[in-house]
PDB file of C-alpha atoms in Angstrom:
ATOM      1  CA  MET V   1      23.646 -20.940   5.083  1.00 84.00           C
ATOM      2  CA  THR V   2      20.629 -19.650   7.004  1.00 89.00           C
ATOM      3  CA  LYS V   3      17.064 -20.680   6.217  1.00 88.00           C
ATOM      4  CA  TYR V   4      16.452 -17.269   4.631  1.00 91.00           C
ATOM      5  CA  GLU V   5      19.492 -17.622   2.369  1.00 91.00           C
ATOM      6  CA  TYR V   6      18.389 -21.138   1.439  1.00 92.00           C
ATOM      7  CA  ILE V   7      14.857 -20.017   0.486  1.00 92.00           C
ATOM      8  CA  SER V   8      16.096 -17.035  -1.534  1.00 92.00           C
ATOM      9  CA  GLU V   9      18.578 -19.336  -3.286  1.00 92.00           C
ATOM     10  CA  VAL V  10      15.687 -21.649  -4.256  1.00 91.00           C
ATOM     11  CA  GLU V  11      13.614 -18.656  -5.360  1.00 92.00           C
ATOM     12  CA  LYS V  12      16.372 -17.387  -7.640  1.00 91.00           C
ATOM     13  CA  ASN V  13      16.365 -20.690  -9.486  1.00 91.00           C
ATOM     14  CA  LEU V  14      12.613 -20.984 -10.050  1.00 90.00           C
ATOM     15  CA  GLY V  15      12.578 -19.058 -13.307  1.00 87.00           C
ATOM     16  CA  GLY V  16       9.668 -19.874 -15.633  1.00 86.00           C
ATOM     17  CA  ILE V  17       7.240 -20.712 -12.852  1.00 89.00           C
ATOM     18  CA  PRO V  18       4.275 -18.314 -12.445  1.00 91.00           C
ATOM     19  CA  TYR V  19       4.515 -15.967  -9.492  1.00 91.00           C
ATOM     20  CA  ILE V  20       1.525 -17.376  -7.575  1.00 90.00           C
ATOM     21  CA  GLU V  21       2.832 -20.905  -7.889  1.00 90.00           C
ATOM     22  CA  LYS V  22       6.317 -19.794  -6.839  1.00 91.00           C
ATOM     23  CA  VAL V  23       4.905 -18.170  -3.687  1.00 91.00           C
ATOM     24  CA  LYS V  24       3.025 -21.375  -2.816  1.00 91.00           C
ATOM     25  CA  MET V  25       6.140 -23.519  -3.267  1.00 90.00           C
ATOM     26  CA  LEU V  26       8.327 -21.258  -1.152  1.00 92.00           C
ATOM     27  CA  ASP V  27       5.648 -20.992   1.554  1.00 92.00           C
ATOM     28  CA  PHE V  28       5.524 -24.775   1.709  1.00 93.00           C
ATOM     29  CA  TYR V  29       9.303 -25.093   2.187  1.00 93.00           C
ATOM     30  CA  ARG V  30       9.462 -22.158   4.605  1.00 92.00           C
ATOM     31  CA  GLU V  31       6.768 -23.806   6.749  1.00 92.00           C
ATOM     32  CA  MET V  32       8.557 -27.155   6.533  1.00 91.00           C
ATOM     33  CA  ILE V  33      11.853 -25.637   7.692  1.00 92.00           C
ATOM     34  CA  GLU V  34      10.165 -23.833  10.612  1.00 92.00           C
ATOM     35  CA  ASP V  35       8.306 -26.975  11.683  1.00 92.00           C
ATOM     36  CA  LYS V  36      11.451 -29.092  11.576  1.00 91.00           C
ATOM     37  CA  ILE V  37      13.327 -26.550  13.680  1.00 92.00           C
ATOM     38  CA  GLU V  38      10.389 -26.458  16.087  1.00 91.00           C
ATOM     39  CA  SER V  39      10.471 -30.235  16.385  1.00 90.00           C
ATOM     40  CA  GLY V  40      14.043 -30.072  17.669  1.00 91.00           C
ATOM     41  CA  MET V  41      16.331 -30.117  14.629  1.00 90.00           C
ATOM     42  CA  SER V  42      18.965 -27.416  14.243  1.00 91.00           C
ATOM     43  CA  GLU V  43      18.785 -24.970  11.354  1.00 91.00           C
ATOM     44  CA  GLU V  44      21.942 -26.433   9.797  1.00 91.00           C
ATOM     45  CA  GLU V  45      20.586 -29.970  10.006  1.00 91.00           C
ATOM     46  CA  VAL V  46      17.357 -28.966   8.296  1.00 90.00           C
ATOM     47  CA  ILE V  47      19.182 -27.150   5.505  1.00 92.00           C
ATOM     48  CA  ALA V  48      21.569 -30.057   5.034  1.00 91.00           C
ATOM     49  CA  GLU V  49      18.651 -32.491   4.797  1.00 88.00           C
ATOM     50  CA  LEU V  50      16.949 -30.405   2.109  1.00 88.00           C
ATOM     51  CA  GLY V  51      20.118 -30.547   0.029  1.00 89.00           C
ATOM     52  CA  ASP V  52      21.427 -28.209  -2.622  1.00 91.00           C
ATOM     53  CA  PRO V  53      18.901 -25.388  -3.165  1.00 92.00           C
ATOM     54  CA  VAL V  54      19.705 -25.281  -6.885  1.00 92.00           C
ATOM     55  CA  LEU V  55      18.894 -28.985  -7.199  1.00 91.00           C
ATOM     56  CA  LEU V  56      15.676 -28.582  -5.208  1.00 90.00           C
ATOM     57  CA  ALA V  57      14.621 -25.700  -7.488  1.00 92.00           C
ATOM     58  CA  ALA V  58      15.399 -27.837 -10.546  1.00 91.00           C
ATOM     59  CA  ARG V  59      13.253 -30.673  -9.132  1.00 88.00           C
ATOM     60  CA  LEU V  60      10.415 -28.251  -8.470  1.00 88.00           C
ATOM     61  CA  ARG V  61      10.651 -26.886 -12.023  1.00 89.00           C
ATOM     62  CA  ASP V  62      10.570 -30.410 -13.442  1.00 88.00           C
ATOM     63  CA  GLU V  63       7.568 -31.321 -11.318  1.00 84.00           C
ATOM     64  CA  TYR V  64       5.776 -28.169 -12.377  1.00 85.00           C
ATOM     65  CA  ARG V  65       6.471 -28.799 -16.051  1.00 86.00           C
ATOM     66  CA  MET V  66       5.258 -32.392 -15.756  1.00 81.00           C
ATOM     67  CA  ASN V  67       2.014 -31.425 -14.063  1.00 76.00           C
ATOM     68  CA  ASN V  68       1.373 -28.409 -16.298  1.00 75.00           C
ATOM     69  CA  PRO V  69       2.579 -29.396 -19.780  1.00 73.00           C
ATOM     70  CA  GLU V  70       0.357 -26.877 -21.549  1.00 66.00           C
ATOM     71  CA  GLN V  71       1.242 -24.006 -19.214  1.00 55.00           C
ATOM     72  CA  SER V  72       5.023 -24.322 -18.945  1.00 48.00           C
ATOM     73  CA  ALA V  73       5.818 -22.448 -22.148  1.00 50.00           C
ATOM     74  CA  SER V  74       3.592 -19.410 -21.649  1.00 50.00           C
ATOM     75  CA  PRO V  75       1.646 -18.060 -18.706  1.00 49.00           C
ATOM     76  CA  PRO V  76      -1.706 -19.844 -18.336  1.00 47.00           C
ATOM     77  CA  PRO V  77      -4.070 -18.322 -20.908  1.00 46.00           C
ATOM     78  CA  ASN V  78      -7.191 -19.144 -18.935  1.00 49.00           C
ATOM     79  CA  GLN V  79      -6.033 -17.008 -16.035  1.00 47.00           C
ATOM     80  CA  MET V  80      -6.466 -13.693 -17.823  1.00 49.00           C
ATOM     81  CA  PRO V  81     -10.253 -13.614 -18.366  1.00 48.00           C
ATOM     82  CA  GLN V  82     -10.777 -15.166 -14.970  1.00 49.00           C
ATOM     83  CA  LYS V  83      -8.787 -12.377 -13.379  1.00 50.00           C
ATOM     84  CA  ARG V  84     -10.676  -9.764 -15.360  1.00 57.00           C
ATOM     85  CA  SER V  85     -14.098 -11.101 -14.397  1.00 65.00           C
ATOM     86  CA  SER V  86     -13.150 -11.314 -10.734  1.00 69.00           C
ATOM     87  CA  GLY V  87     -11.792  -7.771 -11.055  1.00 74.00           C
ATOM     88  CA  TRP V  88     -15.114  -6.551 -12.444  1.00 77.00           C
ATOM     89  CA  LYS V  89     -16.947  -8.351  -9.687  1.00 78.00           C
ATOM     90  CA  ALA V  90     -14.720  -6.666  -7.104  1.00 78.00           C
ATOM     91  CA  LEU V  91     -15.338  -3.295  -8.760  1.00 80.00           C
ATOM     92  CA  LEU V  92     -19.091  -3.880  -8.646  1.00 79.00           C
ATOM     93  CA  VAL V  93     -18.932  -4.821  -4.976  1.00 79.00           C
ATOM     94  CA  ILE V  94     -16.879  -1.702  -4.203  1.00 77.00           C
ATOM     95  CA  ALA V  95     -19.323   0.464  -6.168  1.00 77.00           C
ATOM     96  CA  LEU V  96     -22.241  -1.046  -4.262  1.00 74.00           C
ATOM     97  CA  ILE V  97     -20.525  -0.506  -0.912  1.00 73.00           C
ATOM     98  CA  ILE V  98     -19.689   3.113  -1.728  1.00 72.00           C
ATOM     99  CA  GLY V  99     -23.015   3.754  -3.421  1.00 74.00           C
ATOM    100  CA  SER V 100     -25.333   2.124  -0.898  1.00 75.00           C
ATOM    101  CA  PRO V 101     -25.388   5.052   1.610  1.00 72.00           C
ATOM    102  CA  LEU V 102     -26.114   7.351  -1.339  1.00 77.00           C
ATOM    103  CA  ILE V 103     -29.011   5.183  -2.562  1.00 77.00           C
ATOM    104  CA  LEU V 104     -30.324   4.962   0.984  1.00 79.00           C
ATOM    105  CA  ALA V 105     -30.069   8.747   1.370  1.00 82.00           C
ATOM    106  CA  VAL V 106     -32.001   9.307  -1.886  1.00 84.00           C
ATOM    107  CA  ILE V 107     -34.726   6.847  -0.827  1.00 85.00           C
ATOM    108  CA  VAL V 108     -35.006   8.526   2.586  1.00 86.00           C
ATOM    109  CA  ALA V 109     -35.136  11.971   0.954  1.00 88.00           C
ATOM    110  CA  VAL V 110     -37.892  10.978  -1.505  1.00 88.00           C
ATOM    111  CA  ALA V 111     -39.863   9.248   1.257  1.00 88.00           C
ATOM    112  CA  SER V 112     -39.625  12.292   3.537  1.00 90.00           C
ATOM    113  CA  ILE V 113     -40.721  14.638   0.731  1.00 89.00           C
ATOM    114  CA  LEU V 114     -43.759  12.467   0.020  1.00 86.00           C
ATOM    115  CA  PHE V 115     -44.487  12.255   3.740  1.00 88.00           C
ATOM    116  CA  GLY V 116     -44.246  16.066   4.035  1.00 90.00           C
ATOM    117  CA  ILE V 117     -46.663  16.570   1.128  1.00 86.00           C
ATOM    118  CA  ALA V 118     -49.114  14.115   2.681  1.00 84.00           C
ATOM    119  CA  ILE V 119     -48.943  15.868   6.058  1.00 88.00           C
ATOM    120  CA  ALA V 120     -49.465  19.277   4.390  1.00 87.00           C
ATOM    121  CA  ILE V 121     -52.516  18.031   2.492  1.00 83.00           C
ATOM    122  CA  ILE V 122     -53.947  16.465   5.653  1.00 84.00           C
ATOM    123  CA  ALA V 123     -53.330  19.715   7.538  1.00 86.00           C
ATOM    124  CA  VAL V 124     -55.064  21.743   4.827  1.00 82.00           C
ATOM    125  CA  GLY V 125     -57.941  19.270   4.838  1.00 80.00           C
ATOM    126  CA  ILE V 126     -58.338  19.411   8.624  1.00 84.00           C
ATOM    127  CA  THR V 127     -58.084  23.206   8.630  1.00 85.00           C
ATOM    128  CA  PHE V 128     -60.755  23.496   5.978  1.00 82.00           C
ATOM    129  CA  VAL V 129     -63.065  21.036   7.731  1.00 82.00           C
ATOM    130  CA  ILE V 130     -62.687  22.818  11.099  1.00 87.00           C
ATOM    131  CA  GLY V 131     -63.055  26.178   9.379  1.00 86.00           C
ATOM    132  CA  ALA V 132     -66.121  24.908   7.537  1.00 86.00           C
ATOM    133  CA  ALA V 133     -67.630  23.595  10.763  1.00 87.00           C
ATOM    134  CA  GLY V 134     -67.034  26.928  12.505  1.00 88.00           C
ATOM    135  CA  VAL V 135     -68.469  28.953   9.635  1.00 86.00           C
ATOM    136  CA  GLY V 136     -71.365  26.534   9.234  1.00 86.00           C
ATOM    137  CA  ILE V 137     -72.312  26.614  12.920  1.00 89.00           C
ATOM    138  CA  THR V 138     -72.121  30.419  12.937  1.00 87.00           C
ATOM    139  CA  GLY V 139     -74.283  30.527   9.825  1.00 86.00           C
ATOM    140  CA  ILE V 140     -76.917  28.194  11.323  1.00 87.00           C
ATOM    141  CA  VAL V 141     -76.929  30.116  14.636  1.00 87.00           C
ATOM    142  CA  LEU V 142     -77.308  33.389  12.740  1.00 84.00           C
ATOM    143  CA  PHE V 143     -80.122  31.840  10.660  1.00 84.00           C
ATOM    144  CA  LEU V 144     -81.953  30.590  13.752  1.00 84.00           C
ATOM    145  CA  THR V 145     -81.481  33.831  15.655  1.00 84.00           C
ATOM    146  CA  SER V 146     -82.402  36.023  12.671  1.00 80.00           C
ATOM    147  CA  PHE V 147     -86.092  35.708  13.655  1.00 79.00           C
ATOM    148  CA  LEU V 148     -85.207  37.130  17.069  1.00 80.00           C
ATOM    149  CA  ALA V 149     -83.574  40.022  15.221  1.00 77.00           C
ATOM    150  CA  LEU V 150     -87.025  40.847  13.806  1.00 78.00           C
ATOM    151  CA  SER V 151     -87.475  42.836  16.993  1.00 80.00           C
ATOM    152  CA  GLY V 152     -84.585  45.071  15.821  1.00 78.00           C
ATOM    153  CA  GLY V 153     -86.428  45.823  12.618  1.00 82.00           C
ATOM    154  CA  PHE V 154     -87.062  44.109   9.304  1.00 83.00           C
ATOM    155  CA  TYR V 155     -83.844  45.273   7.660  1.00 85.00           C
ATOM    156  CA  THR V 156     -81.709  43.989  10.545  1.00 84.00           C
ATOM    157  CA  PHE V 157     -83.480  40.630  10.185  1.00 85.00           C
ATOM    158  CA  LEU V 158     -82.866  40.630   6.439  1.00 86.00           C
ATOM    159  CA  VAL V 159     -79.134  41.436   6.805  1.00 87.00           C
ATOM    160  CA  GLN V 160     -78.691  38.704   9.414  1.00 86.00           C
ATOM    161  CA  LEU V 161     -80.586  36.168   7.297  1.00 85.00           C
ATOM    162  CA  GLY V 162     -78.472  37.056   4.250  1.00 89.00           C
ATOM    163  CA  LEU V 163     -75.295  36.797   6.310  1.00 88.00           C
ATOM    164  CA  SER V 164     -76.353  33.385   7.614  1.00 87.00           C
ATOM    165  CA  PHE V 165     -76.965  32.111   4.063  1.00 89.00           C
ATOM    166  CA  LEU V 166     -73.576  33.478   3.029  1.00 90.00           C
ATOM    167  CA  LEU V 167     -71.842  31.665   5.902  1.00 89.00           C
ATOM    168  CA  ILE V 168     -73.628  28.375   5.162  1.00 88.00           C
ATOM    169  CA  ALA V 169     -72.610  28.665   1.516  1.00 90.00           C
ATOM    170  CA  LEU V 170     -69.006  29.360   2.570  1.00 89.00           C
ATOM    171  CA  CYS V 171     -69.182  26.308   4.860  1.00 88.00           C
ATOM    172  CA  LEU V 172     -70.297  24.092   1.971  1.00 88.00           C
ATOM    173  CA  LEU V 173     -67.499  25.533  -0.190  1.00 88.00           C
ATOM    174  CA  LEU V 174     -64.901  24.777   2.515  1.00 86.00           C
ATOM    175  CA  VAL V 175     -66.244  21.228   2.941  1.00 85.00           C
ATOM    176  CA  GLY V 176     -65.865  20.792  -0.809  1.00 86.00           C
ATOM    177  CA  VAL V 177     -62.267  21.966  -0.718  1.00 83.00           C
ATOM    178  CA  GLY V 178     -61.532  19.691   2.301  1.00 81.00           C
ATOM    179  CA  VAL V 179     -63.037  16.688   0.568  1.00 84.00           C
ATOM    180  CA  GLY V 180     -61.038  17.609  -2.534  1.00 84.00           C
ATOM    181  CA  ALA V 181     -57.828  17.695  -0.497  1.00 81.00           C
ATOM    182  CA  ILE V 182     -58.527  14.263   0.981  1.00 82.00           C
ATOM    183  CA  GLN V 183     -59.268  12.930  -2.506  1.00 85.00           C
ATOM    184  CA  LEU V 184     -55.986  14.396  -3.735  1.00 84.00           C
ATOM    185  CA  LEU V 185     -54.180  12.672  -0.867  1.00 83.00           C
ATOM    186  CA  MET V 186     -55.814   9.338  -1.736  1.00 85.00           C
ATOM    187  CA  LEU V 187     -54.751   9.821  -5.360  1.00 86.00           C
ATOM    188  CA  LEU V 188     -51.163  10.535  -4.279  1.00 83.00           C
ATOM    189  CA  ILE V 189     -50.997   7.457  -2.031  1.00 84.00           C
ATOM    190  CA  ARG V 190     -52.385   5.300  -4.814  1.00 86.00           C
ATOM    191  CA  ALA V 191     -49.843   6.665  -7.298  1.00 84.00           C
ATOM    192  CA  VAL V 192     -46.927   5.997  -4.932  1.00 82.00           C
ATOM    193  CA  SER V 193     -48.078   2.478  -4.106  1.00 83.00           C
ATOM    194  CA  ASN V 194     -48.591   1.768  -7.811  1.00 84.00           C
ATOM    195  CA  ALA V 195     -45.063   2.980  -8.565  1.00 81.00           C
ATOM    196  CA  ILE V 196     -43.596   0.777  -5.808  1.00 79.00           C
ATOM    197  CA  SER V 197     -45.484  -2.337  -6.880  1.00 80.00           C
ATOM    198  CA  ALA V 198     -44.529  -1.714 -10.531  1.00 79.00           C
ATOM    199  CA  ARG V 199     -40.849  -1.517  -9.498  1.00 74.00           C
ATOM    200  CA  LYS V 200     -41.247  -4.753  -7.530  1.00 71.00           C
ATOM    201  CA  ARG V 201     -42.871  -6.505 -10.480  1.00 71.00           C
ATOM    202  CA  LYS V 202     -40.007  -5.362 -12.707  1.00 66.00           C
ATOM    203  CA  ALA V 203     -37.502  -6.695 -10.190  1.00 65.00           C
ATOM    204  CA  VAL V 204     -39.225 -10.090 -10.091  1.00 60.00           C
TER     205      VAL V 204
ATOM    206  CA  MET J   1       9.190 -49.518  -7.483  1.00 68.00           C
ATOM    207  CA  ASP J   2       7.946 -47.821 -10.637  1.00 74.00           C
ATOM    208  CA  VAL J   3       7.834 -44.049 -10.094  1.00 73.00           C
ATOM    209  CA  GLN J   4       4.352 -43.532 -11.529  1.00 75.00           C
ATOM    210  CA  MET J   5       2.940 -46.422  -9.533  1.00 77.00           C
ATOM    211  CA  LYS J   6       4.526 -45.220  -6.301  1.00 78.00           C
ATOM    212  CA  LYS J   7       3.203 -41.730  -6.968  1.00 78.00           C
ATOM    213  CA  GLY J   8      -0.346 -43.035  -7.166  1.00 83.00           C
ATOM    214  CA  LEU J   9       0.113 -45.073  -4.012  1.00 88.00           C
ATOM    215  CA  LEU J  10       1.566 -42.131  -2.110  1.00 90.00           C
ATOM    216  CA  ASP J  11      -1.491 -40.053  -3.061  1.00 91.00           C
ATOM    217  CA  ILE J  12      -3.647 -42.616  -1.280  1.00 92.00           C
ATOM    218  CA  CYS J  13      -1.245 -42.750   1.687  1.00 92.00           C
ATOM    219  CA  VAL J  14      -1.514 -38.978   2.166  1.00 94.00           C
ATOM    220  CA  LEU J  15      -5.302 -39.103   1.900  1.00 94.00           C
ATOM    221  CA  SER J  16      -5.371 -41.984   4.378  1.00 94.00           C
ATOM    222  CA  VAL J  17      -3.383 -39.928   6.909  1.00 93.00           C
ATOM    223  CA  LEU J  18      -5.900 -37.090   6.478  1.00 94.00           C
ATOM    224  CA  THR J  19      -8.859 -39.371   7.305  1.00 94.00           C
ATOM    225  CA  LYS J  20      -7.560 -39.273  10.905  1.00 94.00           C
ATOM    226  CA  GLY J  21      -7.916 -35.498  10.963  1.00 92.00           C
ATOM    227  CA  ASP J  22      -6.718 -32.297   9.300  1.00 93.00           C
ATOM    228  CA  SER J  23      -2.954 -32.044   9.158  1.00 93.00           C
ATOM    229  CA  TYR J  24      -0.060 -29.859   7.931  1.00 93.00           C
ATOM    230  CA  GLY J  25       2.984 -30.560   5.764  1.00 91.00           C
ATOM    231  CA  TYR J  26       5.519 -31.648   8.357  1.00 91.00           C
ATOM    232  CA  GLN J  27       2.990 -33.749  10.273  1.00 93.00           C
ATOM    233  CA  ILE J  28       1.855 -35.490   7.076  1.00 93.00           C
ATOM    234  CA  ILE J  29       5.479 -36.363   6.203  1.00 92.00           C
ATOM    235  CA  SER J  30       6.039 -37.760   9.695  1.00 91.00           C
ATOM    236  CA  ASP J  31       2.834 -39.823   9.571  1.00 91.00           C
ATOM    237  CA  VAL J  32       3.324 -41.192   6.051  1.00 91.00           C
ATOM    238  CA  SER J  33       7.004 -41.933   6.711  1.00 88.00           C
ATOM    239  CA  ARG J  34       5.999 -44.489   9.318  1.00 88.00           C
ATOM    240  CA  GLY J  35       4.729 -46.606   6.428  1.00 84.00           C
ATOM    241  CA  VAL J  36       6.506 -45.370   3.295  1.00 84.00           C
ATOM    242  CA  ALA J  37       9.638 -43.266   2.889  1.00 83.00           C
ATOM    243  CA  MET J  38       8.698 -39.811   1.632  1.00 84.00           C
ATOM    244  CA  SER J  39      10.534 -36.501   1.341  1.00 83.00           C
ATOM    245  CA  GLU J  40       9.069 -33.012   1.324  1.00 84.00           C
ATOM    246  CA  SER J  41       9.926 -32.563  -2.349  1.00 83.00           C
ATOM    247  CA  THR J  42       7.733 -35.600  -3.044  1.00 85.00           C
ATOM    248  CA  LEU J  43       4.920 -34.380  -0.810  1.00 90.00           C
ATOM    249  CA  TYR J  44       4.558 -30.957  -2.372  1.00 90.00           C
ATOM    250  CA  PRO J  45       3.437 -32.096  -5.846  1.00 88.00           C
ATOM    251  CA  ILE J  46       1.184 -34.743  -4.275  1.00 91.00           C
ATOM    252  CA  LEU J  47      -0.661 -32.167  -2.176  1.00 92.00           C
ATOM    253  CA  LYS J  48      -0.907 -29.858  -5.148  1.00 91.00           C
ATOM    254  CA  ARG J  49      -2.297 -32.604  -7.367  1.00 90.00           C
ATOM    255  CA  LEU J  50      -4.804 -33.740  -4.737  1.00 93.00           C
ATOM    256  CA  GLU J  51      -5.959 -30.177  -4.157  1.00 93.00           C
ATOM    257  CA  SER J  52      -6.457 -29.374  -7.837  1.00 91.00           C
ATOM    258  CA  GLY J  53      -8.239 -32.724  -8.196  1.00 92.00           C
ATOM    259  CA  GLY J  54     -10.665 -31.763  -5.447  1.00 94.00           C
ATOM    260  CA  ALA J  55      -9.579 -34.560  -3.083  1.00 94.00           C
ATOM    261  CA  LEU J  56      -8.577 -32.080  -0.388  1.00 95.00           C
ATOM    262  CA  THR J  57      -9.052 -28.473   0.642  1.00 94.00           C
ATOM    263  CA  THR J  58      -6.657 -26.163   2.473  1.00 94.00           C
ATOM    264  CA  TYR J  59      -6.853 -23.473   5.098  1.00 94.00           C
ATOM    265  CA  SER J  60      -4.269 -21.522   7.060  1.00 92.00           C
ATOM    266  CA  VAL J  61      -3.938 -21.281  10.816  1.00 91.00           C
ATOM    267  CA  ALA J  62      -1.731 -18.833  12.712  1.00 90.00           C
ATOM    268  CA  HIS J  63       1.023 -20.678  14.591  1.00 88.00           C
ATOM    269  CA  ASN J  64       3.945 -19.076  16.461  1.00 86.00           C
ATOM    270  CA  GLY J  65       3.677 -15.830  14.520  1.00 87.00           C
ATOM    271  CA  ARG J  66       3.508 -17.517  11.120  1.00 89.00           C
ATOM    272  CA  LEU J  67       0.913 -19.264   9.001  1.00 89.00           C
ATOM    273  CA  ARG J  68       0.627 -23.004   8.862  1.00 92.00           C
ATOM    274  CA  LYS J  69      -1.276 -24.523   5.960  1.00 94.00           C
ATOM    275  CA  TYR J  70      -3.658 -27.304   6.929  1.00 95.00           C
ATOM    276  CA  TYR J  71      -5.074 -29.897   4.586  1.00 95.00           C
ATOM    277  CA  ARG J  72      -8.528 -31.443   4.925  1.00 95.00           C
ATOM    278  CA  ILE J  73      -9.790 -34.449   2.993  1.00 95.00           C
ATOM    279  CA  THR J  74     -13.003 -33.986   0.975  1.00 95.00           C
ATOM    280  CA  ASP J  75     -15.724 -36.514   0.174  1.00 95.00           C
ATOM    281  CA  ALA J  76     -14.112 -36.922  -3.247  1.00 94.00           C
ATOM    282  CA  GLY J  77     -10.873 -37.794  -1.449  1.00 94.00           C
ATOM    283  CA  ARG J  78     -12.619 -40.446   0.633  1.00 95.00           C
ATOM    284  CA  VAL J  79     -14.123 -41.888  -2.539  1.00 94.00           C
ATOM    285  CA  LYS J  80     -10.583 -42.092  -3.974  1.00 92.00           C
ATOM    286  CA  ILE J  81      -9.474 -44.174  -0.992  1.00 93.00           C
ATOM    287  CA  SER J  82     -12.398 -46.566  -1.216  1.00 92.00           C
ATOM    288  CA  GLU J  83     -11.891 -46.895  -4.975  1.00 91.00           C
ATOM    289  CA  PHE J  84      -8.276 -47.841  -4.331  1.00 90.00           C
ATOM    290  CA  LEU J  85      -9.284 -50.414  -1.710  1.00 90.00           C
ATOM    291  CA  ASP J  86     -11.977 -51.826  -3.998  1.00 89.00           C
ATOM    292  CA  GLY J  87      -9.471 -52.078  -6.834  1.00 87.00           C
ATOM    293  CA  TRP J  88      -6.994 -53.954  -4.755  1.00 84.00           C
ATOM    294  CA  HIS J  89      -8.251 -57.422  -5.773  1.00 84.00           C
ATOM    295  CA  GLU J  90      -7.650 -56.520  -9.389  1.00 86.00           C
ATOM    296  CA  MET J  91      -4.139 -55.431  -8.434  1.00 84.00           C
ATOM    297  CA  GLN J  92      -3.620 -58.745  -6.600  1.00 87.00           C
ATOM    298  CA  ALA J  93      -4.750 -60.695  -9.697  1.00 88.00           C
ATOM    299  CA  ILE J  94      -2.282 -58.753 -11.871  1.00 88.00           C
ATOM    300  CA  TYR J  95       0.458 -59.418  -9.343  1.00 87.00           C
ATOM    301  CA  ASP J  96      -0.339 -63.119  -9.352  1.00 89.00           C
ATOM    302  CA  PHE J  97      -0.340 -63.160 -13.156  1.00 90.00           C
ATOM    303  CA  ILE J  98       3.022 -61.420 -13.359  1.00 91.00           C
ATOM    304  CA  SER J  99       4.640 -63.561 -10.712  1.00 90.00           C
ATOM    305  CA  GLY J 100       3.302 -66.719 -12.430  1.00 86.00           C
ATOM    306  CA  LYS J 101       1.609 -67.836  -9.254  1.00 73.00           C
ATOM    307  CA  GLU J 102      -1.693 -69.684  -9.375  1.00 67.00           C
ATOM    308  CA  PRO J 103      -4.441 -67.222  -8.499  1.00 58.00           C
ATOM    309  CA  GLU J 104      -5.617 -67.774  -4.962  1.00 58.00           C
ATOM    310  CA  ASP J 105      -9.149 -69.005  -5.148  1.00 57.00           C
ATOM    311  CA  HIS J 106     -10.768 -69.383  -1.791  1.00 54.00           C
ATOM    312  CA  ASP J 107     -13.697 -71.305  -3.240  1.00 54.00           C
ATOM    313  CA  LYS J 108     -11.383 -74.196  -4.147  1.00 48.00           C
ATOM    314  CA  ILE J 109     -10.373 -76.614  -1.476  1.00 50.00           C
TER     315      ILE J 109
END
């Protein structure tokens, strides 16, 4: 009889023992046989020393029944819920692993959208301020030089003066819009930071 | 010797071997057999009992293209040994009682 035949002969006679326990038992004897052969014994000697595989299996069954009196009749009842809970845990872990790139992608997308809006508002604000400055300076220059235009006639002076007032008014309007944009940006930042801190508080 | 009693003693013998370092099935048999006769079919339930009782933990190591299961004694296992050693005097007193011998009292002259 080879060691493989011996082990399978033992396995055949381990009826009534739960699968996991059976695997552990056979692993133990497989390892023992290999180690004995490694230490110099021949395969036949090792098998002979272990004795009749049917008797060994019977001894193992007896031992198992003695150590597990409540489990010998039916499969261990406490194993089922344990298995289920560990299964759920595994499922959750798998879901998290699969889902995490998705969650990350969504966070990145939302962050980049908010960032884009902020940049756009800043750009509009800067544009308006620069525009306002340009218009304002032109208006002031026109206002100051309108007296020089008196030489070109009273009506020319009047048109230039009116134009200068118009430009200054436009400048003030643009400044208002720019300031409004910056205020809008501040409001947005505050809203986002409030949302984040609220989420954090909920998590804690 | 009474089977149950020997079983308990062999548990301690196996744990004692493991205090010298982690070991595997065949090595444990060889070490214990220097003091007490023990077969592999005796060792298996002992290791199983000690493991489920928390006296030892196991891990596997690759060896020659197969897995070898190693056993490591835990703190609870060490406590078991010292409890056995502490209880030995009680055992000695019971032995003396059974054998009808006068208890050895070292305080008496």
